[in-house]
PDB file of C-alpha atoms in Angstrom:
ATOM      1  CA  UNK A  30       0.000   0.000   0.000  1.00  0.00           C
ATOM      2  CA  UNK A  31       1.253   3.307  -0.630  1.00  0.00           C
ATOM      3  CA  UNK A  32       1.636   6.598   0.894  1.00  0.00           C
ATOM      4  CA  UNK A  33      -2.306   8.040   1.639  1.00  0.00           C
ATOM      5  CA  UNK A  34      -2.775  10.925  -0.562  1.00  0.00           C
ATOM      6  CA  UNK A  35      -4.059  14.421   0.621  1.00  0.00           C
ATOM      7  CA  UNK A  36      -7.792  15.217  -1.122  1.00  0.00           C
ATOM      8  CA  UNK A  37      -6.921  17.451  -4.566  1.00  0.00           C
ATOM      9  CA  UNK A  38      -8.474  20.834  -4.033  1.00  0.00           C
ATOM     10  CA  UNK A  39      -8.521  23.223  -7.294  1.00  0.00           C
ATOM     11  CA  UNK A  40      -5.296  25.128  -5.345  1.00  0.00           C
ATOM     12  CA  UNK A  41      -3.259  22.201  -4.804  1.00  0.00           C
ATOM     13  CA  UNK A  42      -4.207  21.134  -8.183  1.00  0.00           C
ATOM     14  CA  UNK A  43      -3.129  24.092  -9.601  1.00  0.00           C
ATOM     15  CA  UNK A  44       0.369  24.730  -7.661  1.00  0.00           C
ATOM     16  CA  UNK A  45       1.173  21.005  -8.976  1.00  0.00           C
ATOM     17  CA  UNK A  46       1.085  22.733 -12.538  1.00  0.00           C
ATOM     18  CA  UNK A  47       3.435  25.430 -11.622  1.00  0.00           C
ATOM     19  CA  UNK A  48       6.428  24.748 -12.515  1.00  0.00           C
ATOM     20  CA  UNK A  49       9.099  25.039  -9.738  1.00  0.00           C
ATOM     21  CA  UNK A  50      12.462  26.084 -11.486  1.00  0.00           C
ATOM     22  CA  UNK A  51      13.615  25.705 -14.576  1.00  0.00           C
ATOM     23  CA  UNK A  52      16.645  22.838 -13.477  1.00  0.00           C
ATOM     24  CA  UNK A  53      18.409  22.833 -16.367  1.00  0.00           C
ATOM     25  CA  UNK A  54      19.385  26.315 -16.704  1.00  0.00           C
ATOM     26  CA  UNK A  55      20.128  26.581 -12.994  1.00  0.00           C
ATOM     27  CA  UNK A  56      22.763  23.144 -13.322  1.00  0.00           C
ATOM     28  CA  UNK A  57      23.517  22.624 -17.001  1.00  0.00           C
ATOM     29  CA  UNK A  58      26.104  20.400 -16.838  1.00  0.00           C
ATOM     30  CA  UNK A  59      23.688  17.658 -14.759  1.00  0.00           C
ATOM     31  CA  UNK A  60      21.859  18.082 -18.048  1.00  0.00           C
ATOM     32  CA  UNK A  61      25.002  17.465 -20.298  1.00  0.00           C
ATOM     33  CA  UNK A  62      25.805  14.184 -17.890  1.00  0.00           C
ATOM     34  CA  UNK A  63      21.868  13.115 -18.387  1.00  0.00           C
ATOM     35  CA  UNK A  64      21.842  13.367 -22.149  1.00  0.00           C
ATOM     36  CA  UNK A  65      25.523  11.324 -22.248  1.00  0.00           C
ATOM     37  CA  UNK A  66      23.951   9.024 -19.739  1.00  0.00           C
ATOM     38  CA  UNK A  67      20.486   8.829 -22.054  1.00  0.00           C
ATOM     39  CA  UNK A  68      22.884   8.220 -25.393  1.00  0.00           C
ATOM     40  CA  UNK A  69      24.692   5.526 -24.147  1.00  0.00           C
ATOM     41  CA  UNK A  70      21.882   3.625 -22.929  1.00  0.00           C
ATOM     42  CA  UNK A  71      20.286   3.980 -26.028  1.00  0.00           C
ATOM     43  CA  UNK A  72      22.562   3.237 -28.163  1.00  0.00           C
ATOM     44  CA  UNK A  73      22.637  -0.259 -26.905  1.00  0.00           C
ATOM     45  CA  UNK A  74      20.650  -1.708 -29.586  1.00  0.00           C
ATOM     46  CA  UNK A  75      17.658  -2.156 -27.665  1.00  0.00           C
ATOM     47  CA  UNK A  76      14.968  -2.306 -30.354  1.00  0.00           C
ATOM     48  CA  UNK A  77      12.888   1.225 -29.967  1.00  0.00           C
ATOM     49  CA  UNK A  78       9.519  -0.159 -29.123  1.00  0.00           C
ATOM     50  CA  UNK A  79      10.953  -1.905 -25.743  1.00  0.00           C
ATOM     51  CA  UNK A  80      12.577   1.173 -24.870  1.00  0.00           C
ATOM     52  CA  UNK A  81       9.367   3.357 -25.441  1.00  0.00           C
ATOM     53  CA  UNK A  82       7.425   1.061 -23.397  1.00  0.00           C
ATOM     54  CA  UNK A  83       9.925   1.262 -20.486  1.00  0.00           C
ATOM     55  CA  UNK A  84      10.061   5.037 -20.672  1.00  0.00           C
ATOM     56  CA  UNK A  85       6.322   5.058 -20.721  1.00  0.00           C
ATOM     57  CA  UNK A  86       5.494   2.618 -17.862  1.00  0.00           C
ATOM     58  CA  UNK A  87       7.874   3.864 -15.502  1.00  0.00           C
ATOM     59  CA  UNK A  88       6.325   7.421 -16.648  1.00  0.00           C
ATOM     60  CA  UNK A  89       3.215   5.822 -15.330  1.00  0.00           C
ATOM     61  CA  UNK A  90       4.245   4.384 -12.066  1.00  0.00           C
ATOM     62  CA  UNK A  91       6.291   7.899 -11.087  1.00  0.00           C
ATOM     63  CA  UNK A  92       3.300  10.249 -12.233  1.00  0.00           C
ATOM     64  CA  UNK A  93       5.514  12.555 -14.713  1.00  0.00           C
ATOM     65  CA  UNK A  94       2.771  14.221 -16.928  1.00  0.00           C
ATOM     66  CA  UNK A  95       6.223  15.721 -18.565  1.00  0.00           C
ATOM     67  CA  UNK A  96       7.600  12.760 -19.570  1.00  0.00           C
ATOM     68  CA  UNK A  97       4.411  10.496 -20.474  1.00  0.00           C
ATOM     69  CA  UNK A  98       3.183  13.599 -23.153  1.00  0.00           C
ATOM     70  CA  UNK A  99       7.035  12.848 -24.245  1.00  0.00           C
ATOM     71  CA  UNK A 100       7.381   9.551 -24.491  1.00  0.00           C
ATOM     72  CA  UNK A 101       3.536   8.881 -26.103  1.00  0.00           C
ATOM     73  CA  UNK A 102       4.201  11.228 -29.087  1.00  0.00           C
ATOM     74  CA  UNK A 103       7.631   9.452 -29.820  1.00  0.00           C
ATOM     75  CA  UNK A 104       5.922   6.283 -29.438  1.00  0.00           C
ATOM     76  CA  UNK A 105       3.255   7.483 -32.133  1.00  0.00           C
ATOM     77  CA  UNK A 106       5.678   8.863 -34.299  1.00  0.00           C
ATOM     78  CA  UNK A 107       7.432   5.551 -34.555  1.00  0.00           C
ATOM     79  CA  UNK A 108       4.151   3.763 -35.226  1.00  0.00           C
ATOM     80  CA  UNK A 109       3.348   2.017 -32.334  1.00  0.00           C
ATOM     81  CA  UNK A 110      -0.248   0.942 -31.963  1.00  0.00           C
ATOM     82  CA  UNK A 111      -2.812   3.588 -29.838  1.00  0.00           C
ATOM     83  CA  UNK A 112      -4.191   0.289 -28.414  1.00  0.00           C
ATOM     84  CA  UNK A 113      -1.324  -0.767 -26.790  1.00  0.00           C
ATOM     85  CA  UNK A 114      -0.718   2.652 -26.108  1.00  0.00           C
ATOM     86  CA  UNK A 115      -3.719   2.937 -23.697  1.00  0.00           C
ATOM     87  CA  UNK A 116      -3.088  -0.756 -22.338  1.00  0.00           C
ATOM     88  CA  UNK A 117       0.215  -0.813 -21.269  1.00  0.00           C
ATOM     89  CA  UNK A 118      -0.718   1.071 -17.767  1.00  0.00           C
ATOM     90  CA  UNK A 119      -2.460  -3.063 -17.647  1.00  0.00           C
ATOM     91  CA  UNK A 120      -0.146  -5.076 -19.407  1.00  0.00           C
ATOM     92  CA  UNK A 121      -0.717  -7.664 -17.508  1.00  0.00           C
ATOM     93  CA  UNK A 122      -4.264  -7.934 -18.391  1.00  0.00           C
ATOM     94  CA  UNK A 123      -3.541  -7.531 -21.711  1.00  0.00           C
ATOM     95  CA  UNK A 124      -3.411 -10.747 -22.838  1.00  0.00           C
ATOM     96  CA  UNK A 125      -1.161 -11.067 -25.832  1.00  0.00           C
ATOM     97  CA  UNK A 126      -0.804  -7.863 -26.799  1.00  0.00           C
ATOM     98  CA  UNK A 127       2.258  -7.672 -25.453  1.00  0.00           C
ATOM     99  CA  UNK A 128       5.163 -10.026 -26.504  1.00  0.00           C
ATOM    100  CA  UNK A 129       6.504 -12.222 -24.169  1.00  0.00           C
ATOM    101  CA  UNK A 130       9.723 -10.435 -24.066  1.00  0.00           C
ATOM    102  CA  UNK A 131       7.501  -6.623 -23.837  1.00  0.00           C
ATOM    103  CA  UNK A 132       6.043  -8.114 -20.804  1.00  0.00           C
ATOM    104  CA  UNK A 133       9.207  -9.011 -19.247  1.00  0.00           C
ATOM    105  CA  UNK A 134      10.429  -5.806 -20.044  1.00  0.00           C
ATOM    106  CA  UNK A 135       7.508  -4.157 -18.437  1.00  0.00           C
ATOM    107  CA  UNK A 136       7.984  -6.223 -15.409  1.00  0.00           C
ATOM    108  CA  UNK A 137      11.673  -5.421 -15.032  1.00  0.00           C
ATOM    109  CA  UNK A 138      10.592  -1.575 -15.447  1.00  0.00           C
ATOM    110  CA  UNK A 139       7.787  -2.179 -13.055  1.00  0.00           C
ATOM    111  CA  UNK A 140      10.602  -3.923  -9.932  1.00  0.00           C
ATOM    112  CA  UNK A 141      13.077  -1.343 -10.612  1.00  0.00           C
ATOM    113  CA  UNK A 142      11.089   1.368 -10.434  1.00  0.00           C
ATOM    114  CA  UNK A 143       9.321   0.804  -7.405  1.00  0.00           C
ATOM    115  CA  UNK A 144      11.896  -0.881  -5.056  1.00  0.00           C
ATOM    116  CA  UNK A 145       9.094  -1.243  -2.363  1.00  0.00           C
ATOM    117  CA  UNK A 146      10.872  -4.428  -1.059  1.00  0.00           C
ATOM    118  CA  UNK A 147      14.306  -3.144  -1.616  1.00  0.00           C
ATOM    119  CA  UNK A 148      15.590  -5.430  -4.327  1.00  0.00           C
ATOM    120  CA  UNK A 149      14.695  -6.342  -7.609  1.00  0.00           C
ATOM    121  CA  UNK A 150      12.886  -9.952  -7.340  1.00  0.00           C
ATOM    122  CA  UNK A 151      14.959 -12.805  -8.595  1.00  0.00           C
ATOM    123  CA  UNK A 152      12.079 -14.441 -10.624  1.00  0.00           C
ATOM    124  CA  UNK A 153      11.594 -10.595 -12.220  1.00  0.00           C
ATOM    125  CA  UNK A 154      15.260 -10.229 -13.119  1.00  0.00           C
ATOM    126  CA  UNK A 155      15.393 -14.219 -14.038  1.00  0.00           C
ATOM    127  CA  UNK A 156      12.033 -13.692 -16.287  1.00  0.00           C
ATOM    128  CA  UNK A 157      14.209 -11.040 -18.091  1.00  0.00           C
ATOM    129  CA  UNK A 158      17.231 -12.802 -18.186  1.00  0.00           C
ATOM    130  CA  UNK A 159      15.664 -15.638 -20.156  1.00  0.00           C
ATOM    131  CA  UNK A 160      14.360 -12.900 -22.960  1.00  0.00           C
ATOM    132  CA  UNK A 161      17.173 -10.610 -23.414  1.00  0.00           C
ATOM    133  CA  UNK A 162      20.909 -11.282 -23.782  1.00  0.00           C
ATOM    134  CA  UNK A 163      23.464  -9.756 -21.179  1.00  0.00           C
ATOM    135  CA  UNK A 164      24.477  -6.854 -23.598  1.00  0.00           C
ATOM    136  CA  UNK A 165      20.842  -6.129 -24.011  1.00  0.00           C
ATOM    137  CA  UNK A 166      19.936  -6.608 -20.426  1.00  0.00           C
ATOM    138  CA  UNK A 167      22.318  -3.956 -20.083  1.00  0.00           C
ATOM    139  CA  UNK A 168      20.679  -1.724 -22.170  1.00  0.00           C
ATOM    140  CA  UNK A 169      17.391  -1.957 -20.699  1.00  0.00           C
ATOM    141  CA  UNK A 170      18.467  -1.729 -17.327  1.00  0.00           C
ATOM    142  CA  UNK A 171      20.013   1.654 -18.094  1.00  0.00           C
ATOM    143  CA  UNK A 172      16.972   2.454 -19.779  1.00  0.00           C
ATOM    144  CA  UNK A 173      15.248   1.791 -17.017  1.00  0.00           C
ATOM    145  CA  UNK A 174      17.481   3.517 -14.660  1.00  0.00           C
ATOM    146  CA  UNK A 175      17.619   6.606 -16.917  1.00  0.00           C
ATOM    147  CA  UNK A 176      14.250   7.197 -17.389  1.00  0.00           C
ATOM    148  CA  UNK A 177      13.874   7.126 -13.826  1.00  0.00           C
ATOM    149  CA  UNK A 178      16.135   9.735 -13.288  1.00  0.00           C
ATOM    150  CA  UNK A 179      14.477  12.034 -15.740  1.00  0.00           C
ATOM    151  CA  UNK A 180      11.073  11.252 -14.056  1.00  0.00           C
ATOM    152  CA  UNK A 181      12.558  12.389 -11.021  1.00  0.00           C
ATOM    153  CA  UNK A 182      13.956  15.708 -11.979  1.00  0.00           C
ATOM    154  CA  UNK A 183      10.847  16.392 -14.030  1.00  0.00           C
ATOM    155  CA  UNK A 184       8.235  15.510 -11.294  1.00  0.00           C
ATOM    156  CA  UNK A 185      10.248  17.272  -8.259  1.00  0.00           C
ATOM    157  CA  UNK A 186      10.827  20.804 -10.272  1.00  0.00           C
ATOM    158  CA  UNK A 187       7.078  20.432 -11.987  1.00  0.00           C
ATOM    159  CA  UNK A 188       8.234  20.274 -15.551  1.00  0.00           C
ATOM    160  CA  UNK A 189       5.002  21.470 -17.605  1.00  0.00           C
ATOM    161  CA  UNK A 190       4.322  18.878 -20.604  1.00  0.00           C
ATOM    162  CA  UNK A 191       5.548  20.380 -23.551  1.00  0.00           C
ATOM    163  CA  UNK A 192       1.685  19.454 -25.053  1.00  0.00           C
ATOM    164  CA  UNK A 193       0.087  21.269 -22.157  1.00  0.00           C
ATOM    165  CA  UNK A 194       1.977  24.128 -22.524  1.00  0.00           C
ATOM    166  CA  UNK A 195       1.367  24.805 -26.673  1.00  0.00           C
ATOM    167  CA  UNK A 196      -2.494  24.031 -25.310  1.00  0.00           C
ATOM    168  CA  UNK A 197      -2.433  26.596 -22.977  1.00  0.00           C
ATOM    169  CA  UNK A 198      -0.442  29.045 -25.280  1.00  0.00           C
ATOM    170  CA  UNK A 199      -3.269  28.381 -28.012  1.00  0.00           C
ATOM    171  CA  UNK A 200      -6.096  29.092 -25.948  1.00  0.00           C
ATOM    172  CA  UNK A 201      -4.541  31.976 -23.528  1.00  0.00           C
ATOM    173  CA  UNK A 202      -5.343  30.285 -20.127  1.00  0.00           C
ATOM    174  CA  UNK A 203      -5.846  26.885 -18.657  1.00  0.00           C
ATOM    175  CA  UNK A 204      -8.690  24.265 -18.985  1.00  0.00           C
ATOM    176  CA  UNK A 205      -9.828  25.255 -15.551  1.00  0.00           C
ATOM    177  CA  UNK A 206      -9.699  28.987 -15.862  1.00  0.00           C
TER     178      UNK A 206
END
């Protein structure tokens, strides 16, 4: 069970979509090191569609509007399917939607983001052993780890989605004004 939540009043809701500081101009070379960081672990050869998943699932479980809006356009630019777009917050229940090796993915994402137990199960990390070899365990580790880390910096400074904030460019104001 997690942390209760306090009740979302319109104030609280909208201080959550105020941004706090703009990070990356205030410690640009953190931002240099993330990028390197990023570019390595992508250019592991994990196929695309694994690593979107993972960036969008652990999006998911860490609440970062900023990176979700991210990671679902990129994810539609490089085809992927709207259906499995919507399911993957219940991959599990998807049946076979996802592919065995997806699903392990999503499950490795899922252990490594949370951490509630303090380790990584050994049937998790043994269920992704079996699909991915150790160079591209590797890869999705850091991908895992990575996104993570940008989740982190974007939900702690309140990084506005970059969709949100052409919407409320466009129409002057926001949804609840």
């Amino acid at each position: 069970m997690g942390t209760p939540q306090p009740a979302q009043t319109a104030e609280t809701a909208q201080s959550a979509q105020t941004p706090r500081m703009q990070i990356w101009k205030a410690a640009p070379e953190v931002l240099k090191g993330m990028y390197a960081f990023q570019q390595a672990a992508s250019a592991q050869g994990l196929e695309p569609a694994v690593q979107e998943l993972v960036k969008i699932r652990a999006s998911q479980l860490n609440k970062c509007a900023f990176c979700l809006d991210m990671h679902l356009a990129e994810a539609r630019e490089q085809g992927e399917d709207q259906l499995r777009l919507d399911l993957v917050v219940a991959w599990e229940e998807a049946g076979t939607l996802f592919t065995e090796r997806e699903q392990a993915a999503l499950a490795l994402t899922e252990a490594v983001t949370v951490l509630t137990d303090g380790h990584v199960p050994d049937e998790v990390y043994a269920r992704a052993a079996r699909h991915f070899d150790e160079g591209e365990l590797a890869a999705l580790i850091s991908q895992i780890v990575a996104i993570n880390a940008w989740n982190r910096f974007a939900v702690t400074t309140r990084s506005v989605p970059q969709s949100l904030a052409a919407r409320e460019r466009t129409q002057g104001h926001g949804a609840g004004a």
